[in-house]
CSV table of C-alpha atoms in Angstrom, one decimal:
chain,number,residue,atom,x,y,z
S,1,MET,CA,29.0,-15.6,5.4
S,2,ALA,CA,28.2,-12.4,3.4
S,3,HIS,CA,27.6,-8.5,6.0
S,4,ILE,CA,23.9,-7.4,6.2
S,5,ALA,CA,23.9,-4.9,3.0
S,6,ASP,CA,22.3,-1.6,3.0
S,7,VAL,CA,18.9,-1.9,0.9
S,8,PHE,CA,17.8,1.0,-0.9
S,9,PHE,CA,14.0,1.9,-2.0
S,10,VAL,CA,15.3,3.4,-5.7
S,11,ASP,CA,12.4,4.2,-7.6
S,12,GLY,CA,8.8,3.4,-7.6
S,13,MET,CA,5.8,4.2,-9.9
S,14,ARG,CA,1.9,2.9,-10.3
S,15,THR,CA,-0.9,2.9,-12.4
S,16,PRO,CA,-3.7,5.2,-11.7
S,17,PHE,CA,-6.1,3.2,-9.5
S,18,GLY,CA,-9.5,2.7,-11.1
S,19,ARG,CA,-13.1,2.0,-9.6
S,20,ALA,CA,-13.7,-2.0,-9.8
S,21,GLY,CA,-16.7,-2.8,-11.9
S,22,GLU,CA,-18.4,-2.7,-15.4
S,23,LYS,CA,-18.2,0.9,-15.1
S,24,GLY,CA,-14.8,1.1,-13.9
S,25,MET,CA,-11.5,2.4,-16.3
S,26,TYR,CA,-10.2,-1.2,-16.3
S,27,TRP,CA,-13.0,-3.4,-16.5
S,28,ASN,CA,-11.7,-4.5,-20.1
S,29,THR,CA,-7.9,-4.3,-19.4
S,30,ARG,CA,-6.1,-7.8,-17.5
S,31,ALA,CA,-4.7,-7.7,-14.5
S,32,ASP,CA,-1.2,-8.9,-15.6
S,33,ASP,CA,-1.3,-6.1,-18.1
S,34,LEU,CA,-1.4,-3.5,-15.3
S,35,VAL,CA,1.4,-5.1,-13.8
S,36,VAL,CA,3.7,-5.0,-16.9
S,37,LYS,CA,3.2,-1.5,-17.8
S,38,THR,CA,4.7,-0.7,-14.3
S,39,ILE,CA,7.7,-2.3,-14.9
S,40,ILE,CA,8.0,-0.8,-18.0
S,41,GLY,CA,7.9,2.6,-16.4
S,42,VAL,CA,10.0,2.1,-13.6
S,43,MET,CA,12.5,0.2,-16.0
S,44,GLU,CA,12.1,3.3,-18.9
S,45,ARG,CA,12.8,5.6,-15.6
S,46,ASN,CA,16.0,4.4,-14.6
S,47,PRO,CA,17.8,3.9,-18.1
S,48,GLY,CA,21.0,3.5,-15.6
S,49,VAL,CA,19.7,0.1,-14.6
S,50,SER,CA,20.1,-2.5,-17.5
S,51,PRO,CA,17.3,-4.8,-17.5
S,52,GLU,CA,19.8,-8.3,-17.2
S,53,ARG,CA,21.1,-6.7,-13.7
S,54,VAL,CA,17.7,-7.2,-12.3
S,55,ASP,CA,17.7,-10.7,-9.9
S,56,ASP,CA,14.4,-11.4,-9.3
S,57,VAL,CA,10.6,-10.2,-10.0
S,58,ALA,CA,8.3,-10.6,-7.0
S,59,ILE,CA,4.8,-9.5,-7.5
S,60,ALA,CA,2.1,-9.8,-5.1
S,61,ALA,CA,-1.7,-10.5,-5.8
S,62,THR,CA,-4.8,-11.6,-3.1
S,63,SER,CA,-6.7,-13.8,-6.0
S,64,GLN,CA,-4.2,-15.4,-7.9
S,65,THR,CA,-6.6,-16.7,-10.5
S,66,GLY,CA,-7.2,-16.3,-14.4
S,67,ASP,CA,-5.2,-13.6,-15.5
S,68,GLN,CA,-3.9,-12.5,-12.0
S,69,GLY,CA,-2.3,-15.7,-11.8
S,70,LEU,CA,0.4,-17.9,-13.5
S,71,THR,CA,3.2,-17.2,-11.4
S,72,LEU,CA,2.9,-13.1,-11.9
S,73,GLY,CA,6.4,-12.2,-11.2
S,74,ARG,CA,7.9,-14.7,-14.0
S,75,SER,CA,4.9,-14.0,-16.5
S,76,ALA,CA,5.1,-10.3,-16.1
S,77,ALA,CA,8.9,-9.9,-16.3
S,78,ILE,CA,8.5,-12.0,-19.6
S,79,LEU,CA,5.4,-9.7,-20.8
S,80,ALA,CA,7.1,-6.6,-20.3
S,81,GLY,CA,10.7,-7.9,-22.0
S,82,LEU,CA,12.6,-8.2,-19.4
S,83,PRO,CA,15.4,-10.9,-20.7
S,84,MET,CA,14.5,-14.6,-20.5
S,85,THR,CA,17.2,-15.2,-18.0
S,86,VAL,CA,15.6,-12.9,-15.3
S,87,PRO,CA,13.1,-14.9,-12.9
S,88,GLY,CA,10.4,-14.1,-10.9
S,89,PHE,CA,7.5,-15.2,-8.5
S,90,ALA,CA,4.0,-14.2,-7.0
S,91,ILE,CA,3.4,-13.7,-3.6
S,92,ASP,CA,0.1,-13.6,-1.2
S,93,ARG,CA,-0.3,-11.7,1.8
S,94,MET,CA,-3.5,-10.0,1.2
S,95,CYS,CA,-3.5,-6.1,1.4
S,96,ALA,CA,0.6,-6.4,2.7
S,97,GLY,CA,1.4,-8.3,-0.7
S,98,ALA,CA,3.2,-5.6,-2.2
S,99,MET,CA,4.9,-4.8,1.1
S,100,THR,CA,5.8,-8.4,1.5
S,101,SER,CA,7.3,-8.6,-2.3
S,102,VAL,CA,9.6,-5.8,-1.1
S,103,THR,CA,10.4,-6.9,2.5
S,104,THR,CA,11.2,-10.3,0.8
S,105,MET,CA,13.7,-9.1,-2.1
S,106,ALA,CA,15.1,-6.6,0.7
S,107,GLY,CA,16.0,-9.6,2.6
S,108,SER,CA,17.7,-11.5,-0.4
S,109,ILE,CA,19.3,-7.7,-1.1
S,110,GLY,CA,20.6,-8.1,2.4
S,111,ILE,CA,22.4,-11.0,2.6
S,112,GLY,CA,23.9,-10.5,-0.4
S,113,MET,CA,22.4,-12.8,-2.8
S,114,TYR,CA,20.6,-10.1,-4.9
S,115,ASP,CA,21.8,-7.1,-5.9
S,116,ILE,CA,19.0,-5.4,-8.0
S,117,ALA,CA,15.3,-6.8,-7.9
S,118,LEU,CA,11.7,-5.7,-8.7
S,119,ALA,CA,8.7,-6.0,-6.4
S,120,GLY,CA,5.1,-4.8,-6.5
S,121,GLY,CA,1.3,-6.0,-6.6
S,122,VAL,CA,-1.8,-6.2,-8.5
S,123,GLU,CA,-5.3,-6.2,-7.8
S,124,HIS,CA,-8.3,-6.4,-10.3
S,125,MET,CA,-11.1,-6.4,-7.9
S,126,GLY,CA,-13.4,-5.8,-10.5
S,127,ARG,CA,-12.5,-9.3,-12.1
S,128,HIS,CA,-11.6,-10.6,-9.2
S,129,PRO,CA,-13.6,-10.2,-6.1
S,130,ILE,CA,-12.1,-10.4,-2.9
S,131,GLY,CA,-12.7,-14.1,-1.7
S,132,ALA,CA,-14.7,-14.9,-4.9
S,133,ASN,CA,-12.5,-18.6,-5.3
S,134,ALA,CA,-11.8,-18.7,-1.5
S,135,ASP,CA,-12.7,-21.6,0.1
S,136,PRO,CA,-12.0,-21.0,3.7
S,137,ASN,CA,-11.6,-24.5,5.9
S,138,PRO,CA,-14.4,-25.3,8.0
S,139,ARG,CA,-12.5,-26.0,11.0
S,140,PHE,CA,-12.1,-22.1,11.5
S,141,VAL,CA,-15.8,-21.4,12.2
S,142,ALA,CA,-16.7,-25.3,13.2
S,143,GLU,CA,-13.9,-25.5,16.1
S,144,ARG,CA,-14.0,-21.7,16.9
S,145,MET,CA,-10.5,-20.7,15.6
S,146,VAL,CA,-11.8,-17.5,14.0
S,147,ASP,CA,-15.4,-15.7,14.3
S,148,PRO,CA,-17.3,-16.4,11.1
S,149,GLY,CA,-17.1,-12.0,11.2
S,150,ALA,CA,-13.6,-12.6,10.5
S,151,LEU,CA,-13.7,-12.8,6.9
S,152,ASN,CA,-15.6,-9.7,5.8
S,153,MET,CA,-13.5,-6.6,6.6
S,154,GLY,CA,-16.3,-4.5,7.2
S,155,VAL,CA,-17.3,-6.1,9.9
S,156,THR,CA,-13.8,-6.4,11.5
S,157,ALA,CA,-13.7,-2.5,11.2
S,158,GLU,CA,-17.5,-2.3,13.4
S,159,ARG,CA,-15.7,-4.4,15.7
S,160,ILE,CA,-12.9,-1.8,16.6
S,161,HIS,CA,-15.8,0.8,17.2
S,162,ASP,CA,-17.0,-1.8,19.5
S,163,ARG,CA,-13.8,-2.5,21.3
S,164,PHE,CA,-12.8,1.2,21.5
S,165,PRO,CA,-16.0,3.5,22.0
S,166,HIS,CA,-14.1,6.5,21.9
S,167,LEU,CA,-13.2,5.8,18.4
S,168,THR,CA,-16.6,7.8,17.5
S,169,LYS,CA,-18.2,7.8,13.8
S,170,ALA,CA,-17.8,11.5,14.1
S,171,ARG,CA,-14.1,11.2,14.3
S,172,THR,CA,-13.8,8.7,11.3
S,173,ASP,CA,-16.5,11.0,9.6
S,174,THR,CA,-14.1,14.0,9.6
S,175,PHE,CA,-11.0,11.4,8.7
S,176,GLY,CA,-12.7,10.3,5.8
S,177,MET,CA,-13.5,13.7,4.5
S,178,LEU,CA,-9.9,15.0,5.3
S,179,SER,CA,-8.4,12.0,3.2
S,180,GLN,CA,-10.2,13.2,0.3
S,181,GLN,CA,-9.4,16.9,0.8
S,182,LYS,CA,-5.5,16.1,0.7
S,183,ALA,CA,-5.7,13.8,-2.1
S,184,GLN,CA,-7.1,16.5,-4.1
S,185,ALA,CA,-4.9,19.1,-2.7
S,186,ALA,CA,-2.0,16.8,-3.7
S,187,TYR,CA,-3.4,16.6,-7.2
S,188,ASP,CA,-3.8,20.3,-7.5
S,189,ALA,CA,-0.3,20.8,-6.6
S,190,GLY,CA,1.0,18.2,-9.2
S,191,LYS,CA,2.6,15.8,-5.7
S,192,ILE,CA,1.2,12.4,-7.0
S,193,GLN,CA,1.2,12.8,-11.0
S,194,PRO,CA,4.6,12.5,-11.7
S,195,ASP,CA,4.6,8.5,-10.0
S,196,LEU,CA,1.7,7.4,-12.1
S,197,VAL,CA,2.1,5.4,-15.7
S,198,SER,CA,-0.6,6.1,-18.2
S,199,VAL,CA,-2.4,3.3,-19.3
S,200,ALA,CA,-4.5,2.3,-22.4
S,201,THR,CA,-8.2,1.8,-21.8
S,202,LYS,CA,-11.1,0.8,-23.9
S,203,ASP,CA,-14.6,0.8,-22.5
S,204,ALA,CA,-17.8,-1.7,-23.6
S,205,ASP,CA,-18.1,0.0,-26.8
S,206,GLY,CA,-14.5,-0.8,-27.8
S,207,ALA,CA,-13.7,2.8,-27.8
S,208,TRP,CA,-9.9,4.0,-26.6
S,209,GLY,CA,-9.0,6.0,-23.6
S,210,LEU,CA,-6.2,6.7,-21.6
S,211,ALA,CA,-6.0,6.6,-17.3
S,212,THR,CA,-4.0,9.4,-16.2
S,213,GLU,CA,-5.5,10.1,-13.0
S,214,ASP,CA,-6.8,7.9,-9.9
S,215,GLU,CA,-10.9,7.4,-10.4
S,216,GLY,CA,-12.7,7.3,-7.3
S,217,ARG,CA,-11.5,10.5,-5.7
S,218,ARG,CA,-14.5,12.3,-4.2
S,219,PRO,CA,-13.2,15.8,-3.0
S,220,GLU,CA,-16.8,17.3,-2.7
S,221,THR,CA,-17.2,15.0,0.3
S,222,THR,CA,-18.5,16.7,3.1
S,223,LEU,CA,-19.7,15.6,6.9
S,224,ALA,CA,-23.3,16.5,6.0
S,225,GLY,CA,-23.2,13.9,3.0
S,226,LEU,CA,-21.2,11.5,5.1
S,227,ALA,CA,-24.3,11.6,7.8
S,228,THR,CA,-26.5,10.3,5.2
S,229,LEU,CA,-24.6,7.1,4.4
S,230,LYS,CA,-25.5,3.5,4.7
S,231,THR,CA,-24.0,1.4,7.3
S,232,PRO,CA,-23.7,-1.8,4.9
S,233,PHE,CA,-21.8,-4.1,7.4
S,234,ARG,CA,-24.3,-3.8,10.1
S,235,PRO,CA,-27.8,-1.8,11.0
S,236,HIS,CA,-27.3,1.4,12.7
S,237,GLY,CA,-23.5,0.6,12.5
S,238,ARG,CA,-20.8,3.1,12.1
S,239,VAL,CA,-18.6,2.0,9.2
S,240,THR,CA,-19.6,3.4,5.6
S,241,ALA,CA,-18.4,3.9,2.2
S,242,GLY,CA,-17.5,7.3,3.0
S,243,THR,CA,-14.9,6.0,6.0
S,244,ALA,CA,-13.7,2.8,3.8
S,245,SER,CA,-11.3,2.3,0.9
S,246,PRO,CA,-13.5,1.6,-2.3
S,247,LEU,CA,-12.8,-1.4,-4.5
S,248,THR,CA,-10.2,-1.0,-6.8
S,249,ASP,CA,-8.1,-2.4,-9.9
S,250,GLY,CA,-4.5,-1.2,-10.0
S,251,ALA,CA,-0.8,-2.0,-9.9
S,252,THR,CA,2.5,-0.9,-8.1
S,253,MET,CA,6.2,-1.5,-8.7
S,254,GLY,CA,9.4,-0.6,-6.8
S,255,LEU,CA,12.5,-0.6,-7.7
S,256,LEU,CA,15.4,-1.8,-5.1
S,257,ALA,CA,18.9,-2.2,-4.7
S,258,GLY,CA,21.8,-2.9,-2.2
S,259,GLY,CA,24.6,-0.6,-1.5
S,260,GLN,CA,27.1,-1.8,-3.8
S,261,ALA,CA,25.0,-1.7,-6.9
S,262,VAL,CA,23.8,2.0,-5.8
S,263,LYS,CA,27.7,3.3,-5.9
S,264,GLU,CA,28.4,1.0,-8.9
S,265,LEU,CA,25.5,2.4,-11.2
S,266,SER,CA,25.5,5.7,-9.6
S,267,LEU,CA,22.2,5.7,-8.8
S,268,THR,CA,20.2,8.2,-6.4
S,269,PRO,CA,17.8,6.6,-4.3
S,270,LYS,CA,14.7,7.3,-2.7
S,271,MET,CA,14.9,5.6,0.8
S,272,LYS,CA,17.0,3.7,2.9
S,273,LEU,CA,15.3,0.1,4.5
S,274,VAL,CA,15.7,0.9,8.3
S,275,SER,CA,13.6,-2.3,9.6
S,276,PHE,CA,10.3,-4.2,9.0
S,277,ALA,CA,8.0,-6.7,10.8
S,278,PHE,CA,5.0,-8.3,10.6
S,279,ALA,CA,3.0,-9.3,13.6
S,280,GLY,CA,-0.4,-11.5,13.6
S,281,VAL,CA,-3.6,-10.1,16.2
S,282,GLN,CA,-7.3,-11.8,16.2
S,283,PRO,CA,-8.7,-12.0,13.0
S,284,GLU,CA,-11.9,-10.7,13.7
S,285,ILE,CA,-10.6,-7.3,14.7
S,286,MET,CA,-7.5,-7.1,12.1
S,287,GLY,CA,-7.5,-3.4,11.4
S,288,ILE,CA,-5.1,-3.0,15.0
S,289,GLY,CA,-2.5,-5.1,13.4
S,290,PRO,CA,-0.1,-2.0,12.5
S,291,ILE,CA,0.2,-1.8,16.0
S,292,PRO,CA,2.4,-4.7,16.8
S,293,SER,CA,3.7,-4.7,13.6
S,294,THR,CA,5.2,-1.3,14.3
S,295,GLU,CA,6.1,-2.0,17.7
S,296,LYS,CA,8.2,-4.9,16.6
S,297,ALA,CA,9.9,-2.6,13.6
S,298,LEU,CA,10.2,0.2,15.9
S,299,LYS,CA,12.1,-2.1,18.6
S,300,LYS,CA,14.2,-3.6,15.9
S,301,ALA,CA,15.7,-0.3,14.5
S,302,GLY,CA,16.1,0.8,18.1
S,303,LEU,CA,13.8,4.2,17.7
S,304,SER,CA,10.6,5.0,19.6
S,305,ILE,CA,7.1,6.6,18.0
S,306,SER,CA,8.4,9.8,18.5
S,307,ASP,CA,11.5,9.5,16.1
S,308,ILE,CA,9.1,9.3,13.1
S,309,GLY,CA,8.6,12.4,10.9
S,310,LEU,CA,6.4,11.3,8.3
S,311,PHE,CA,3.7,8.3,8.2
S,312,GLU,CA,2.0,6.3,5.1
S,313,LEU,CA,-1.2,4.6,7.0
S,314,ASN,CA,-3.1,2.4,4.5
S,315,GLU,CA,-6.8,3.3,5.1
S,316,ALA,CA,-8.3,0.5,4.8
S,317,PHE,CA,-10.8,1.7,6.8
S,318,ALA,CA,-10.7,5.2,9.6
S,319,VAL,CA,-11.2,3.7,12.2
S,320,GLN,CA,-8.3,1.4,11.6
S,321,VAL,CA,-6.1,4.3,11.1
S,322,ILE,CA,-7.3,6.0,14.3
S,323,SER,CA,-7.0,3.2,16.3
S,324,PHE,CA,-3.4,3.2,15.5
S,325,LEU,CA,-2.9,6.9,15.7
S,326,ASP,CA,-4.7,7.0,19.4
S,327,HIS,CA,-2.4,4.2,20.6
S,328,PHE,CA,0.6,5.6,19.7
S,329,GLY,CA,-0.8,9.1,20.9
S,330,ILE,CA,-0.9,11.0,17.9
S,331,ALA,CA,-4.0,13.1,17.0
S,332,ASP,CA,-6.4,12.2,14.3
S,333,ASP,CA,-5.0,15.4,12.1
S,334,ASP,CA,-1.6,15.0,12.8
S,335,PRO,CA,-0.1,16.7,9.8
S,336,ARG,CA,2.7,13.8,9.8
S,337,VAL,CA,0.3,11.1,8.6
S,338,ASN,CA,-1.0,11.0,5.1
S,339,GLN,CA,-0.6,14.3,4.4
S,340,TRP,CA,-1.5,13.6,0.6
S,341,GLY,CA,-4.7,11.7,1.7
S,342,GLY,CA,-5.0,7.8,1.6
S,343,ALA,CA,-6.4,4.8,0.4
S,344,ILE,CA,-10.2,6.2,1.2
S,345,ALA,CA,-9.7,8.7,-1.6
S,346,VAL,CA,-7.3,7.0,-4.3
S,347,GLY,CA,-8.4,3.2,-3.6
S,348,HIS,CA,-6.6,0.3,-2.3
S,349,PRO,CA,-6.1,-2.7,-5.1
S,350,LEU,CA,-5.6,-5.0,-1.9
S,351,ALA,CA,-2.2,-6.4,-2.6
S,352,ALA,CA,-0.9,-3.1,-4.9
S,353,SER,CA,-1.3,-0.9,-1.8
S,354,GLY,CA,2.0,-1.4,0.4
S,355,VAL,CA,4.3,-0.1,-2.5
S,356,ARG,CA,1.9,3.2,-2.9
S,357,LEU,CA,2.3,3.5,0.6
S,358,MET,CA,6.4,3.7,-0.2
S,359,ILE,CA,6.0,5.9,-3.6
S,360,GLN,CA,4.2,8.5,-1.3
S,361,LEU,CA,6.6,8.7,1.5
S,362,ALA,CA,9.6,8.4,-0.8
S,363,ALA,CA,7.9,11.7,-2.8
S,364,GLN,CA,7.5,13.0,0.9
S,365,PHE,CA,11.1,12.4,1.8
S,366,ALA,CA,12.5,14.5,-1.4
S,367,GLU,CA,10.3,17.6,-0.3
S,368,ARG,CA,11.5,17.2,3.5
S,369,PRO,CA,15.3,17.0,3.9
S,370,ASP,CA,14.0,18.0,7.6
S,371,VAL,CA,12.7,14.4,8.0
S,372,ARG,CA,15.1,11.7,8.9
S,373,TYR,CA,12.4,8.6,9.3
S,374,GLY,CA,9.4,7.9,7.9
S,375,LEU,CA,6.8,4.8,8.3
S,376,THR,CA,4.8,2.7,6.2
S,377,ALA,CA,2.1,0.3,7.7
S,378,MET,CA,-0.8,-1.4,7.2
S,379,CYS,CA,-3.8,-3.9,8.2
S,380,VAL,CA,-3.7,-7.2,6.6
S,381,GLY,CA,-6.7,-9.7,6.4
S,382,LEU,CA,-7.2,-12.7,8.4
S,383,GLY,CA,-5.6,-10.6,11.3
S,384,GLN,CA,-1.9,-9.4,10.5
S,385,GLY,CA,0.0,-6.1,10.6
S,386,GLY,CA,3.0,-4.9,8.5
S,387,SER,CA,5.2,-2.1,9.2
S,388,VAL,CA,8.6,-0.8,7.2
S,389,ILE,CA,10.7,1.9,8.5
S,390,TRP,CA,12.7,4.2,6.0
S,391,GLU,CA,15.6,6.5,6.3
S,392,ASN,CA,15.6,9.5,4.3
S,393,PRO,CA,19.0,9.8,2.1
S,394,PHE,CA,18.2,13.4,1.7
S,395,PHE,CA,18.1,14.3,5.7
S,396,ASP,CA,20.3,17.3,6.4
S,397,GLY,CA,19.7,17.2,10.3
S,398,LYS,CA,18.4,21.2,10.0
S,399,LYS,CA,14.8,21.6,11.5
S,400,LYS,CA,11.9,23.1,9.4
S,401,LYS,CA,11.7,26.8,9.3
């Protein structure tokens, strides 16, 4: 039996995220072409990894149909020009799809079966709206396994507010505004752009353009403006468009390698995998999923929450992130959390988002040799959470001045 090998996140890139729908920049762009761009981007940026060395390609999508179907890992690998000898497959764990692509490939590397793998995700929510082709089994509701509202993510977010009244609308509005401000500040400082791969786009009139940055940002957001927004999921509710991630199109890709391959190819990895975990919760309050998954991942790693120096938490809804922070005794505005903004500002193309979190954490690790451990975590539809703990290879043990 092979020993457990070290697993590294060598690099990651993503497309700029676009607004879903006819007015979005990717309305006339195929989902599989978004994946192809990210594969090409990552491979070009890592010329030391020859394409034939890639052992497998795992690509996640929530709605696996049309241009987002056909065993995406294999079809996108062929379209990206990888050798025909490189296999691939598709994954679905809704919002944690790309995260699961990474952890699945990490498992294969960890037991020594793979050396190098590509793992990512895509969601074209304009072409494939969430749940559009779903046919939930009637037993879910008839046998009261799942509350009908559990299939509407906004309703599940409202239910977190119900369950924890101290997680107020005022807190979520502030969190949503800060996400926008932090994302814009990160753009202004040039933090996000290095990991974006430009995508050629075509509008309704056939005019070509180039997508170079996330389309949905609203840095001008104010608390006064947020207070006037409608609550679409419930009359007099608390969840608004300003405290939720927008519908988004985009793709992400990570390059993973085992310790032996890193040595052999003289790679400089950006993060080392420490542990990961997934957990289930009641689907009707799916947003609290990252709490038990993080507790599991911490236990597996022999760490406590105080050991985590940077957090990248997916902002499906502000209340979902705040419920996590509240549980672990972390302030809503803790500087360790989502320091470059999050999904409320940049978007959440469901199955792609997990690797976006990793890309941002990796870039922050490079700037913060004083931080040893970081966490990427997210809630998942149908009542799940996913968490991955990473170690900073640049950690020097010195406290930040």
